[in-house]
mmCIF file of C-alpha atoms and ligand atoms in Angstrom:
data_model
loop_
_atom_site.group_PDB
_atom_site.id
_atom_site.type_symbol
_atom_site.label_atom_id
_atom_site.label_comp_id
_atom_site.label_asym_id
_atom_site.label_seq_id
_atom_site.Cartn_x
_atom_site.Cartn_y
_atom_site.Cartn_z
ATOM 1 C CA MET A 12 0.000 0.000 0.000
ATOM 2 C CA PHE A 13 1.369 3.422 -0.965
ATOM 3 C CA ASN A 14 1.839 5.686 2.029
ATOM 4 C CA LEU A 15 2.813 9.236 1.085
ATOM 5 C CA ASN A 16 3.812 10.194 4.613
ATOM 6 C CA THR A 17 6.594 7.614 4.703
ATOM 7 C CA LEU A 18 8.195 9.345 1.698
ATOM 8 C CA VAL A 19 8.016 12.894 3.003
ATOM 9 C CA ARG A 20 10.939 14.302 4.990
ATOM 10 C CA PRO A 21 9.875 14.363 8.673
ATOM 11 C CA ASN A 22 10.667 18.086 9.030
ATOM 12 C CA ILE A 23 8.382 18.838 6.073
ATOM 13 C CA LEU A 24 5.602 16.653 7.481
ATOM 14 C CA ALA A 25 5.868 18.515 10.782
ATOM 15 C CA LEU A 26 6.235 21.915 9.145
ATOM 16 C CA GLU A 27 3.699 24.561 9.901
ATOM 17 C CA ALA A 28 3.261 26.689 6.763
ATOM 18 C CA TYR A 29 3.828 30.431 6.946
ATOM 19 C CA SER A 30 0.503 32.052 7.533
ATOM 20 C CA SER A 31 0.368 35.112 5.293
ATOM 21 C CA ALA A 32 -1.391 38.319 6.241
ATOM 22 C CA ARG A 33 -4.362 37.686 3.938
ATOM 23 C CA ASP A 34 -4.960 34.084 4.975
ATOM 24 C CA GLU A 35 -7.436 34.965 7.673
ATOM 25 C CA PHE A 36 -9.554 37.354 5.599
ATOM 26 C CA SER A 37 -10.976 36.270 2.275
ATOM 27 C CA GLY A 38 -12.833 39.431 1.158
ATOM 28 C CA SER A 39 -11.408 41.879 -1.369
ATOM 29 C CA GLU A 40 -12.948 45.100 -0.002
ATOM 30 C CA GLY A 41 -11.776 46.801 3.167
ATOM 31 C CA ILE A 42 -9.062 48.861 4.777
ATOM 32 C CA PHE A 43 -5.963 46.712 4.616
ATOM 33 C CA LEU A 44 -3.527 47.571 7.361
ATOM 34 C CA ASP A 45 -2.338 44.038 8.000
ATOM 35 C CA ALA A 46 0.639 43.400 5.710
ATOM 36 C CA ASN A 47 2.894 46.419 6.137
ATOM 37 C CA GLU A 48 2.298 47.423 2.548
ATOM 38 C CA ASN A 49 2.586 50.940 1.203
ATOM 39 C CA PRO A 50 -1.026 52.206 0.853
ATOM 40 C CA PHE A 51 -0.204 54.066 -2.423
ATOM 41 C CA GLY A 52 0.433 52.813 -5.939
ATOM 42 C CA ASN A 53 -0.536 49.987 -8.319
ATOM 43 C CA LEU A 54 1.755 47.178 -7.251
ATOM 44 C CA ASN A 55 1.653 48.054 -3.561
ATOM 45 C CA ARG A 56 -0.359 45.004 -2.447
ATOM 46 C CA TYR A 57 0.934 41.461 -2.134
ATOM 47 C CA PRO A 58 -0.536 39.048 -4.697
ATOM 48 C CA ASP A 59 -2.982 36.242 -3.850
ATOM 49 C CA PRO A 60 -0.849 33.529 -2.194
ATOM 50 C CA LEU A 61 -3.422 30.897 -3.212
ATOM 51 C CA GLN A 62 -3.244 31.938 -6.874
ATOM 52 C CA LYS A 63 -6.921 31.094 -7.240
ATOM 53 C CA GLU A 64 -7.720 32.709 -10.587
ATOM 54 C CA LEU A 65 -4.689 31.150 -12.289
ATOM 55 C CA LYS A 66 -5.564 27.730 -10.930
ATOM 56 C CA GLN A 67 -9.190 28.073 -12.027
ATOM 57 C CA LYS A 68 -8.129 28.840 -15.592
ATOM 58 C CA LEU A 69 -5.641 25.967 -15.647
ATOM 59 C CA SER A 70 -8.276 23.709 -14.153
ATOM 60 C CA ALA A 71 -10.688 24.514 -17.004
ATOM 61 C CA ILE A 72 -8.050 24.077 -19.731
ATOM 62 C CA LYS A 73 -6.470 20.911 -18.332
ATOM 63 C CA SER A 74 -9.622 19.316 -16.853
ATOM 64 C CA VAL A 75 -7.921 18.910 -13.501
ATOM 65 C CA ASP A 76 -9.403 19.938 -10.156
ATOM 66 C CA THR A 77 -7.845 23.113 -8.661
ATOM 67 C CA GLY A 78 -6.865 21.070 -5.595
ATOM 68 C CA ASN A 79 -4.574 19.023 -7.822
ATOM 69 C CA ILE A 80 -2.680 22.051 -9.143
ATOM 70 C CA PHE A 81 0.411 23.820 -7.803
ATOM 71 C CA THR A 82 1.657 26.963 -9.511
ATOM 72 C CA GLY A 83 5.127 28.306 -8.999
ATOM 73 C CA ASN A 84 8.014 30.380 -10.226
ATOM 74 C CA GLY A 85 8.791 28.276 -13.297
ATOM 75 C CA SER A 86 8.867 24.494 -13.224
ATOM 76 C CA ASP A 87 12.415 24.925 -11.952
ATOM 77 C CA GLU A 88 10.837 25.905 -8.619
ATOM 78 C CA ALA A 89 8.717 22.741 -8.643
ATOM 79 C CA ILE A 90 11.793 20.606 -9.391
ATOM 80 C CA ASP A 91 13.567 22.084 -6.389
ATOM 81 C CA LEU A 92 10.490 21.607 -4.189
ATOM 82 C CA CYS A 93 10.399 17.898 -5.096
ATOM 83 C CA PHE A 94 13.897 17.454 -3.680
ATOM 84 C CA ARG A 95 13.141 19.534 -0.621
ATOM 85 C CA ILE A 96 9.932 17.665 0.154
ATOM 86 C CA PHE A 97 10.972 14.091 -0.538
ATOM 87 C CA CYS A 98 14.750 13.750 -0.140
ATOM 88 C CA LYS A 99 16.687 13.934 3.105
ATOM 89 C CA PRO A 100 19.937 15.814 2.325
ATOM 90 C CA GLY A 101 23.019 13.606 2.447
ATOM 91 C CA LYS A 102 20.878 10.481 2.764
ATOM 92 C CA ASP A 103 18.210 9.906 0.146
ATOM 93 C CA LYS A 104 18.864 9.576 -3.560
ATOM 94 C CA ALA A 105 17.161 10.486 -6.812
ATOM 95 C CA LEU A 106 17.409 8.966 -10.277
ATOM 96 C CA ILE A 107 17.428 10.471 -13.757
ATOM 97 C CA PHE A 108 17.723 9.022 -17.253
ATOM 98 C CA THR A 109 20.466 10.710 -19.255
ATOM 99 C CA PRO A 110 20.873 12.703 -21.386
ATOM 100 C CA THR A 111 18.180 14.933 -19.958
ATOM 101 C CA TYR A 112 17.373 18.401 -18.641
ATOM 102 C CA GLY A 113 20.254 19.774 -16.593
ATOM 103 C CA MET A 114 18.315 21.287 -13.708
ATOM 104 C CA TYR A 115 17.532 17.939 -12.071
ATOM 105 C CA GLU A 116 21.240 17.530 -11.386
ATOM 106 C CA VAL A 117 21.772 21.141 -10.298
ATOM 107 C CA SER A 118 18.796 20.938 -7.935
ATOM 108 C CA ALA A 119 20.017 17.597 -6.564
ATOM 109 C CA ASN A 120 23.427 19.154 -5.913
ATOM 110 C CA VAL A 121 21.931 22.237 -4.261
ATOM 111 C CA ASN A 122 19.967 19.964 -1.958
ATOM 112 C CA ASN A 123 22.902 17.609 -1.344
ATOM 113 C CA ILE A 124 21.109 14.620 -2.836
ATOM 114 C CA GLU A 125 23.048 11.880 -4.579
ATOM 115 C CA LEU A 126 21.833 11.502 -8.131
ATOM 116 C CA ILE A 127 21.895 8.122 -9.862
ATOM 117 C CA LYS A 128 22.217 8.474 -13.623
ATOM 118 C CA VAL A 129 20.932 5.740 -15.891
ATOM 119 C CA GLU A 130 21.676 6.138 -19.571
ATOM 120 C CA LEU A 131 18.865 6.026 -22.087
ATOM 121 C CA ASP A 132 19.370 3.389 -24.803
ATOM 122 C CA SER A 133 20.433 4.133 -28.393
ATOM 123 C CA ASN A 134 16.849 5.184 -29.236
ATOM 124 C CA PHE A 135 16.830 7.471 -26.190
ATOM 125 C CA GLN A 136 14.345 5.161 -24.485
ATOM 126 C CA ILE A 137 14.448 3.680 -20.978
ATOM 127 C CA ASP A 138 15.774 0.141 -20.939
ATOM 128 C CA SER A 139 13.468 -1.626 -18.466
ATOM 129 C CA ASP A 140 16.080 -4.099 -17.201
ATOM 130 C CA THR A 141 18.721 -1.430 -16.560
ATOM 131 C CA ALA A 142 16.117 0.724 -14.821
ATOM 132 C CA LYS A 143 14.948 -2.205 -12.718
ATOM 133 C CA ASP A 144 18.505 -2.946 -11.554
ATOM 134 C CA ALA A 145 19.144 0.696 -10.650
ATOM 135 C CA LEU A 146 15.893 0.903 -8.722
ATOM 136 C CA GLU A 147 16.936 -1.924 -6.380
ATOM 137 C CA ASP A 148 18.594 0.825 -4.309
ATOM 138 C CA ASN A 149 15.930 1.612 -1.734
ATOM 139 C CA MET A 150 17.413 5.002 -0.859
ATOM 140 C CA ILE A 151 16.020 6.309 -4.161
ATOM 141 C CA LYS A 152 12.977 8.397 -3.318
ATOM 142 C CA LEU A 153 12.521 10.348 -6.512
ATOM 143 C CA ILE A 154 12.717 9.595 -10.234
ATOM 144 C CA PHE A 155 12.633 12.292 -12.893
ATOM 145 C CA ILE A 156 11.474 11.351 -16.371
ATOM 146 C CA CYS A 157 11.400 14.055 -18.992
ATOM 147 C CA SER A 158 8.946 13.349 -21.796
ATOM 148 C CA PRO A 159 9.281 14.678 -24.444
ATOM 149 C CA ASN A 160 12.870 14.609 -23.321
ATOM 150 C CA ASN A 161 15.221 17.556 -23.490
ATOM 151 C CA PRO A 162 17.606 17.512 -25.417
ATOM 152 C CA THR A 163 16.591 14.434 -27.416
ATOM 153 C CA GLY A 164 13.041 15.562 -28.324
ATOM 154 C CA ASN A 165 11.398 12.118 -28.157
ATOM 155 C CA THR A 166 8.650 10.970 -25.834
ATOM 156 C CA ILE A 167 9.537 8.144 -23.462
ATOM 157 C CA ASN A 168 7.505 4.969 -23.981
ATOM 158 C CA ASN A 169 7.324 3.102 -20.718
ATOM 159 C CA VAL A 170 6.785 5.893 -18.186
ATOM 160 C CA GLU A 171 3.591 4.425 -16.801
ATOM 161 C CA ASP A 172 5.262 1.038 -16.109
ATOM 162 C CA ILE A 173 7.818 2.828 -13.962
ATOM 163 C CA VAL A 174 5.173 4.821 -12.113
ATOM 164 C CA LYS A 175 3.315 1.568 -11.421
ATOM 165 C CA SER A 176 6.288 -0.449 -10.248
ATOM 166 C CA PHE A 177 8.202 2.178 -8.230
ATOM 167 C CA ASN A 178 7.324 2.780 -4.584
ATOM 168 C CA GLY A 179 8.712 6.297 -4.465
ATOM 169 C CA ILE A 180 7.708 9.458 -6.310
ATOM 170 C CA VAL A 181 7.900 9.690 -10.096
ATOM 171 C CA VAL A 182 8.103 13.180 -11.528
ATOM 172 C CA VAL A 183 7.213 13.316 -15.199
ATOM 173 C CA ASP A 184 8.446 16.558 -16.672
ATOM 174 C CA GLU A 185 6.074 17.424 -19.508
ATOM 175 C CA ALA A 186 7.481 20.876 -20.269
ATOM 176 C CA TYR A 187 7.135 20.061 -23.979
ATOM 177 C CA ALA A 188 4.058 17.824 -23.874
ATOM 178 C CA ASP A 189 1.822 20.387 -25.578
ATOM 179 C CA PHE A 190 3.857 19.839 -28.750
ATOM 180 C CA SER A 191 3.262 16.091 -28.619
ATOM 181 C CA ASN A 192 0.107 14.107 -28.191
ATOM 182 C CA THR A 193 1.121 12.381 -25.021
ATOM 183 C CA SER A 194 0.573 13.267 -21.396
ATOM 184 C CA LEU A 195 -0.019 11.362 -18.204
ATOM 185 C CA ILE A 196 -1.962 14.238 -16.691
ATOM 186 C CA ASP A 197 -5.175 12.196 -16.634
ATOM 187 C CA LYS A 198 -3.413 9.576 -14.502
ATOM 188 C CA ILE A 199 -2.798 11.698 -11.397
ATOM 189 C CA ASP A 200 -5.942 10.246 -9.808
ATOM 190 C CA VAL A 201 -4.793 6.721 -10.591
ATOM 191 C CA TYR A 202 -1.218 6.941 -9.262
ATOM 192 C CA PRO A 203 -0.696 8.607 -5.877
ATOM 193 C CA ASN A 204 3.082 8.679 -6.518
ATOM 194 C CA LEU A 205 2.860 10.621 -9.792
ATOM 195 C CA ILE A 206 3.755 14.292 -10.220
ATOM 196 C CA ILE A 207 3.363 15.913 -13.640
ATOM 197 C CA LEU A 208 5.306 19.093 -14.312
ATOM 198 C CA GLN A 209 4.237 21.483 -17.032
ATOM 199 C CA THR A 210 5.076 25.089 -17.765
ATOM 200 C CA LEU A 211 3.793 28.202 -19.491
ATOM 201 C CA SER A 212 7.356 28.873 -20.718
ATOM 202 C CA LYS A 213 7.156 26.862 -23.918
ATOM 203 C CA SER A 214 3.860 26.371 -25.792
ATOM 204 C CA TRP A 215 2.240 29.344 -24.031
ATOM 205 C CA GLY A 216 5.044 31.728 -24.948
ATOM 206 C CA LEU A 217 5.573 33.017 -21.408
ATOM 207 C CA ALA A 218 9.168 32.076 -20.576
ATOM 208 C CA ALA A 219 9.794 35.544 -19.163
ATOM 209 C CA ALA A 220 6.829 35.261 -16.804
ATOM 210 C CA ARG A 221 8.260 32.168 -15.067
ATOM 211 C CA ILE A 222 5.098 30.159 -14.450
ATOM 212 C CA GLY A 223 5.492 26.441 -13.794
ATOM 213 C CA ILE A 224 2.823 23.967 -12.800
ATOM 214 C CA ALA A 225 2.709 20.687 -10.916
ATOM 215 C CA PHE A 226 -0.285 18.363 -11.173
ATOM 216 C CA ALA A 227 -0.570 15.648 -8.527
ATOM 217 C CA SER A 228 -2.747 14.211 -5.776
ATOM 218 C CA ALA A 229 -4.280 16.789 -3.425
ATOM 219 C CA ASP A 230 -1.993 15.518 -0.643
ATOM 220 C CA ILE A 231 1.154 16.152 -2.667
ATOM 221 C CA ILE A 232 -0.108 19.586 -3.759
ATOM 222 C CA LYS A 233 -0.684 20.482 -0.088
ATOM 223 C CA LEU A 234 2.984 19.712 0.578
ATOM 224 C CA PHE A 235 4.107 21.937 -2.304
ATOM 225 C CA ASN A 236 1.944 24.768 -0.979
ATOM 226 C CA LYS A 237 3.278 24.327 2.518
ATOM 227 C CA VAL A 238 6.915 24.611 1.424
ATOM 228 C CA LYS A 239 6.672 27.331 -1.234
ATOM 229 C CA PRO A 240 7.277 30.964 -0.262
ATOM 230 C CA PRO A 241 3.812 32.555 0.118
ATOM 231 C CA TYR A 242 4.133 35.021 -2.779
ATOM 232 C CA ASN A 243 6.166 32.928 -5.199
ATOM 233 C CA ILE A 244 4.502 34.394 -8.308
ATOM 234 C CA SER A 245 4.700 38.146 -8.780
ATOM 235 C CA ARG A 246 1.505 39.995 -9.681
ATOM 236 C CA LEU A 247 3.000 41.148 -13.005
ATOM 237 C CA ASN A 248 3.723 37.574 -14.012
ATOM 238 C CA TYR A 249 0.443 36.344 -12.641
ATOM 239 C CA THR A 250 -1.545 38.872 -14.668
ATOM 240 C CA ALA A 251 0.405 37.995 -17.817
ATOM 241 C CA ALA A 252 -0.393 34.312 -17.263
ATOM 242 C CA VAL A 253 -4.079 34.838 -16.541
ATOM 243 C CA ASP A 254 -4.404 37.017 -19.677
ATOM 244 C CA ALA A 255 -2.588 34.502 -21.883
ATOM 245 C CA LEU A 256 -4.739 31.617 -20.676
ATOM 246 C CA ASP A 257 -7.798 33.516 -21.932
ATOM 247 C CA LYS A 258 -6.345 33.664 -25.435
ATOM 248 C CA LEU A 259 -6.685 30.041 -26.409
ATOM 249 C CA GLU A 260 -6.869 30.812 -30.125
ATOM 250 C CA ILE A 261 -3.476 32.529 -30.118
ATOM 251 C CA TYR A 262 -2.011 29.629 -28.187
ATOM 252 C CA LYS A 263 -3.383 27.084 -30.660
ATOM 253 C CA LEU A 264 -2.212 29.042 -33.674
ATOM 254 C CA GLN A 265 1.314 29.497 -32.320
ATOM 255 C CA LYS A 266 1.515 25.871 -31.340
ATOM 256 C CA SER A 267 0.413 24.563 -34.727
ATOM 257 C CA THR A 268 2.767 26.990 -36.495
ATOM 258 C CA ILE A 269 5.674 25.755 -34.378
ATOM 259 C CA ILE A 270 4.778 22.126 -35.098
ATOM 260 C CA SER A 271 4.533 22.684 -38.847
ATOM 261 C CA GLU A 272 7.776 24.688 -38.798
ATOM 262 C CA ARG A 273 9.410 21.837 -36.903
ATOM 263 C CA GLU A 274 8.487 19.467 -39.724
ATOM 264 C CA LYS A 275 9.708 21.876 -42.423
ATOM 265 C CA LEU A 276 12.958 22.470 -40.559
ATOM 266 C CA THR A 277 13.449 18.724 -40.121
ATOM 267 C CA ALA A 278 13.233 18.241 -43.891
ATOM 268 C CA ALA A 279 15.464 21.219 -44.686
ATOM 269 C CA LEU A 280 18.155 20.183 -42.209
ATOM 270 C CA ALA A 281 18.096 16.566 -43.345
ATOM 271 C CA ASN A 282 19.091 17.774 -46.829
ATOM 272 C CA LEU A 283 22.280 19.447 -45.670
ATOM 273 C CA PRO A 284 25.504 17.468 -46.156
ATOM 274 C CA MET A 285 26.797 18.472 -42.696
ATOM 275 C CA VAL A 286 23.729 16.911 -41.036
ATOM 276 C CA LYS A 287 24.092 13.209 -40.394
ATOM 277 C CA LYS A 288 20.843 12.745 -38.565
ATOM 278 C CA VAL A 289 17.811 14.730 -37.474
ATOM 279 C CA TYR A 290 16.320 12.979 -34.463
ATOM 280 C CA PRO A 291 12.524 12.757 -34.535
ATOM 281 C CA SER A 292 11.074 15.396 -32.230
ATOM 282 C CA GLN A 293 7.788 15.803 -30.421
ATOM 283 C CA ALA A 294 8.957 19.044 -28.855
ATOM 284 C CA ASN A 295 9.672 22.561 -30.160
ATOM 285 C CA PHE A 296 13.323 21.834 -30.864
ATOM 286 C CA LEU A 297 15.394 19.447 -32.923
ATOM 287 C CA LEU A 298 18.444 17.465 -31.979
ATOM 288 C CA ILE A 299 20.733 16.982 -34.959
ATOM 289 C CA GLN A 300 23.900 15.005 -35.335
ATOM 290 C CA VAL A 301 26.417 16.785 -37.500
ATOM 291 C CA THR A 302 29.901 16.298 -38.900
ATOM 292 C CA ASP A 303 31.542 18.700 -36.442
ATOM 293 C CA ALA A 304 29.284 20.194 -33.757
ATOM 294 C CA ASP A 305 31.804 22.624 -32.239
ATOM 295 C CA LYS A 306 32.790 24.035 -35.589
ATOM 296 C CA ILE A 307 29.200 24.512 -36.791
ATOM 297 C CA TYR A 308 28.108 25.959 -33.470
ATOM 298 C CA ASN A 309 30.922 28.531 -33.547
ATOM 299 C CA ALA A 310 30.343 29.401 -37.185
ATOM 300 C CA LEU A 311 26.659 30.070 -36.497
ATOM 301 C CA ALA A 312 27.465 32.106 -33.394
ATOM 302 C CA ALA A 313 29.795 34.242 -35.510
ATOM 303 C CA LYS A 314 26.734 34.991 -37.655
ATOM 304 C CA ASN A 315 24.711 35.878 -34.546
ATOM 305 C CA ILE A 316 22.652 32.689 -34.723
ATOM 306 C CA ILE A 317 22.698 31.084 -31.319
ATOM 307 C CA ILE A 318 21.846 27.417 -30.934
ATOM 308 C CA ARG A 319 22.708 24.957 -28.167
ATOM 309 C CA ASN A 320 25.876 22.907 -28.506
ATOM 310 C CA ARG A 321 25.138 19.508 -26.935
ATOM 311 C CA ASN A 322 28.397 17.917 -28.112
ATOM 312 C CA LYS A 323 29.444 17.170 -24.550
ATOM 313 C CA VAL A 324 26.119 15.457 -23.836
ATOM 314 C CA VAL A 325 25.425 13.621 -27.105
ATOM 315 C CA ASN A 326 28.389 13.227 -29.426
ATOM 316 C CA ASN A 327 28.469 15.824 -32.223
ATOM 317 C CA CYS A 328 24.923 16.923 -31.556
ATOM 318 C CA LEU A 329 23.341 20.350 -31.673
ATOM 319 C CA ARG A 330 19.971 21.366 -30.305
ATOM 320 C CA ILE A 331 18.023 23.906 -32.287
ATOM 321 C CA SER A 332 14.828 25.595 -31.100
ATOM 322 C CA VAL A 333 12.159 26.026 -33.749
ATOM 323 C CA GLY A 334 11.939 29.738 -34.457
ATOM 324 C CA THR A 335 9.657 31.857 -36.629
ATOM 325 C CA PRO A 336 9.446 30.848 -40.322
ATOM 326 C CA GLN A 337 11.855 33.692 -41.132
ATOM 327 C CA GLU A 338 14.341 32.685 -38.426
ATOM 328 C CA ASN A 339 14.292 29.066 -39.551
ATOM 329 C CA GLN A 340 14.959 30.076 -43.157
ATOM 330 C CA GLU A 341 17.855 32.248 -42.054
ATOM 331 C CA LEU A 342 19.278 29.395 -40.018
ATOM 332 C CA VAL A 343 19.176 27.014 -42.987
ATOM 333 C CA ALA A 344 20.630 29.660 -45.308
ATOM 334 C CA ALA A 345 23.459 30.304 -42.833
ATOM 335 C CA LEU A 346 24.193 26.593 -42.486
ATOM 336 C CA LYS A 347 24.481 26.342 -46.264
ATOM 337 C CA THR A 348 27.320 28.854 -46.189
ATOM 338 C CA ILE A 349 29.301 26.910 -43.583
ATOM 339 C CA GLU A 350 31.859 24.478 -44.890
ATOM 340 C CA SER A 351 31.523 21.051 -43.364
HETATM 341 N N1 LIG B 401 11.826 21.177 -17.761
HETATM 342 C C1 LIG B 401 12.409 21.065 -18.948
HETATM 343 C C2 LIG B 401 12.507 19.724 -19.564
HETATM 344 C C3 LIG B 401 12.946 22.181 -19.591
HETATM 345 O O1 LIG B 401 13.557 22.041 -20.772
HETATM 346 C C4 LIG B 401 12.834 23.437 -18.969
HETATM 347 C C5 LIG B 401 13.375 24.715 -19.590
HETATM 348 N N2 LIG B 401 14.403 24.626 -20.429
HETATM 349 C C6 LIG B 401 12.226 23.501 -17.724
HETATM 350 C C7 LIG B 401 11.715 22.356 -17.154
HETATM 351 C C8 LIG B 401 12.126 24.772 -16.951
HETATM 352 O O2 LIG B 401 11.010 25.449 -17.318
HETATM 353 P P1 LIG B 401 10.508 26.745 -16.540
HETATM 354 O O3 LIG B 401 10.732 27.870 -17.474
HETATM 355 O O4 LIG B 401 9.050 26.457 -16.312
HETATM 356 O O5 LIG B 401 11.276 26.857 -15.266
#
């Protein structure tokens, strides 16, 4: 039987959350002399610590109850909270499948958590036997699976098997899921050990606003809310997010443009002699294997075209975000001028 409390750090279980000034009064009218704010100005009041309006909009779009939603300062905040809630520093461990998003390792290091790295297979998929062996270590409390994975772009096939068989917490990072047709978001009621991370930074075009989301059981969301700083989303960012979530048509149009540009860019890159392989992508970026990654990366940078050199992570590979149609054309034109 899954027992969440046995996985939570005892100090977090015992923690009494900070009670913010507005917690005891729910009205919006009145004379507010409770939070040491400046009475003048437009941004003088603290934002809603419960982030109700944002959660209601996300709830409607994602068909998830508001009690199953945490909103924070980018999904990077949620990643850090996972370590802080579930892993005892210097004792517990976490596991990732590499190559993957770099912040899991940085966050593990910040929190003094040993990170076990299991390599994805040659198709960038999880090899069940290797994963099973690694998971014998019962100090592992947390697994991160990024799907679609960054930097490889593919979705991971057997995520649900791992969620089912693992007794700890599985965090599925779906930062790029809106560009694919896969998500486990509708499984948060089925698996009490599942946390889904999403973000408004990618498909919603709000990277500057830093809004990340965790979807999980109400009990897990309560833990996130207990540990987060009370005003973790600024009102400016909050307003930007709430406004964007009302503009579903813009979101859909941008998303479909990015997906069709991804396909066009895949074809154009595959035709270049310097490109050995374009990995299939379900995200808004492409991983390509080239003849000489460092050389091509530097040559593009000299032309003010900045891509991500992943040579140290996947041999001779570059990661390219899908840009506007114009930007993508300029990228391909620039690559054509580079000798390979
Ligand atoms: N997860 C993945 C897989 C990412 O690639 C990124 C951003 N590069 C993040 C999370 C962080 O997103 P946010 O902007 O929401 O912090």
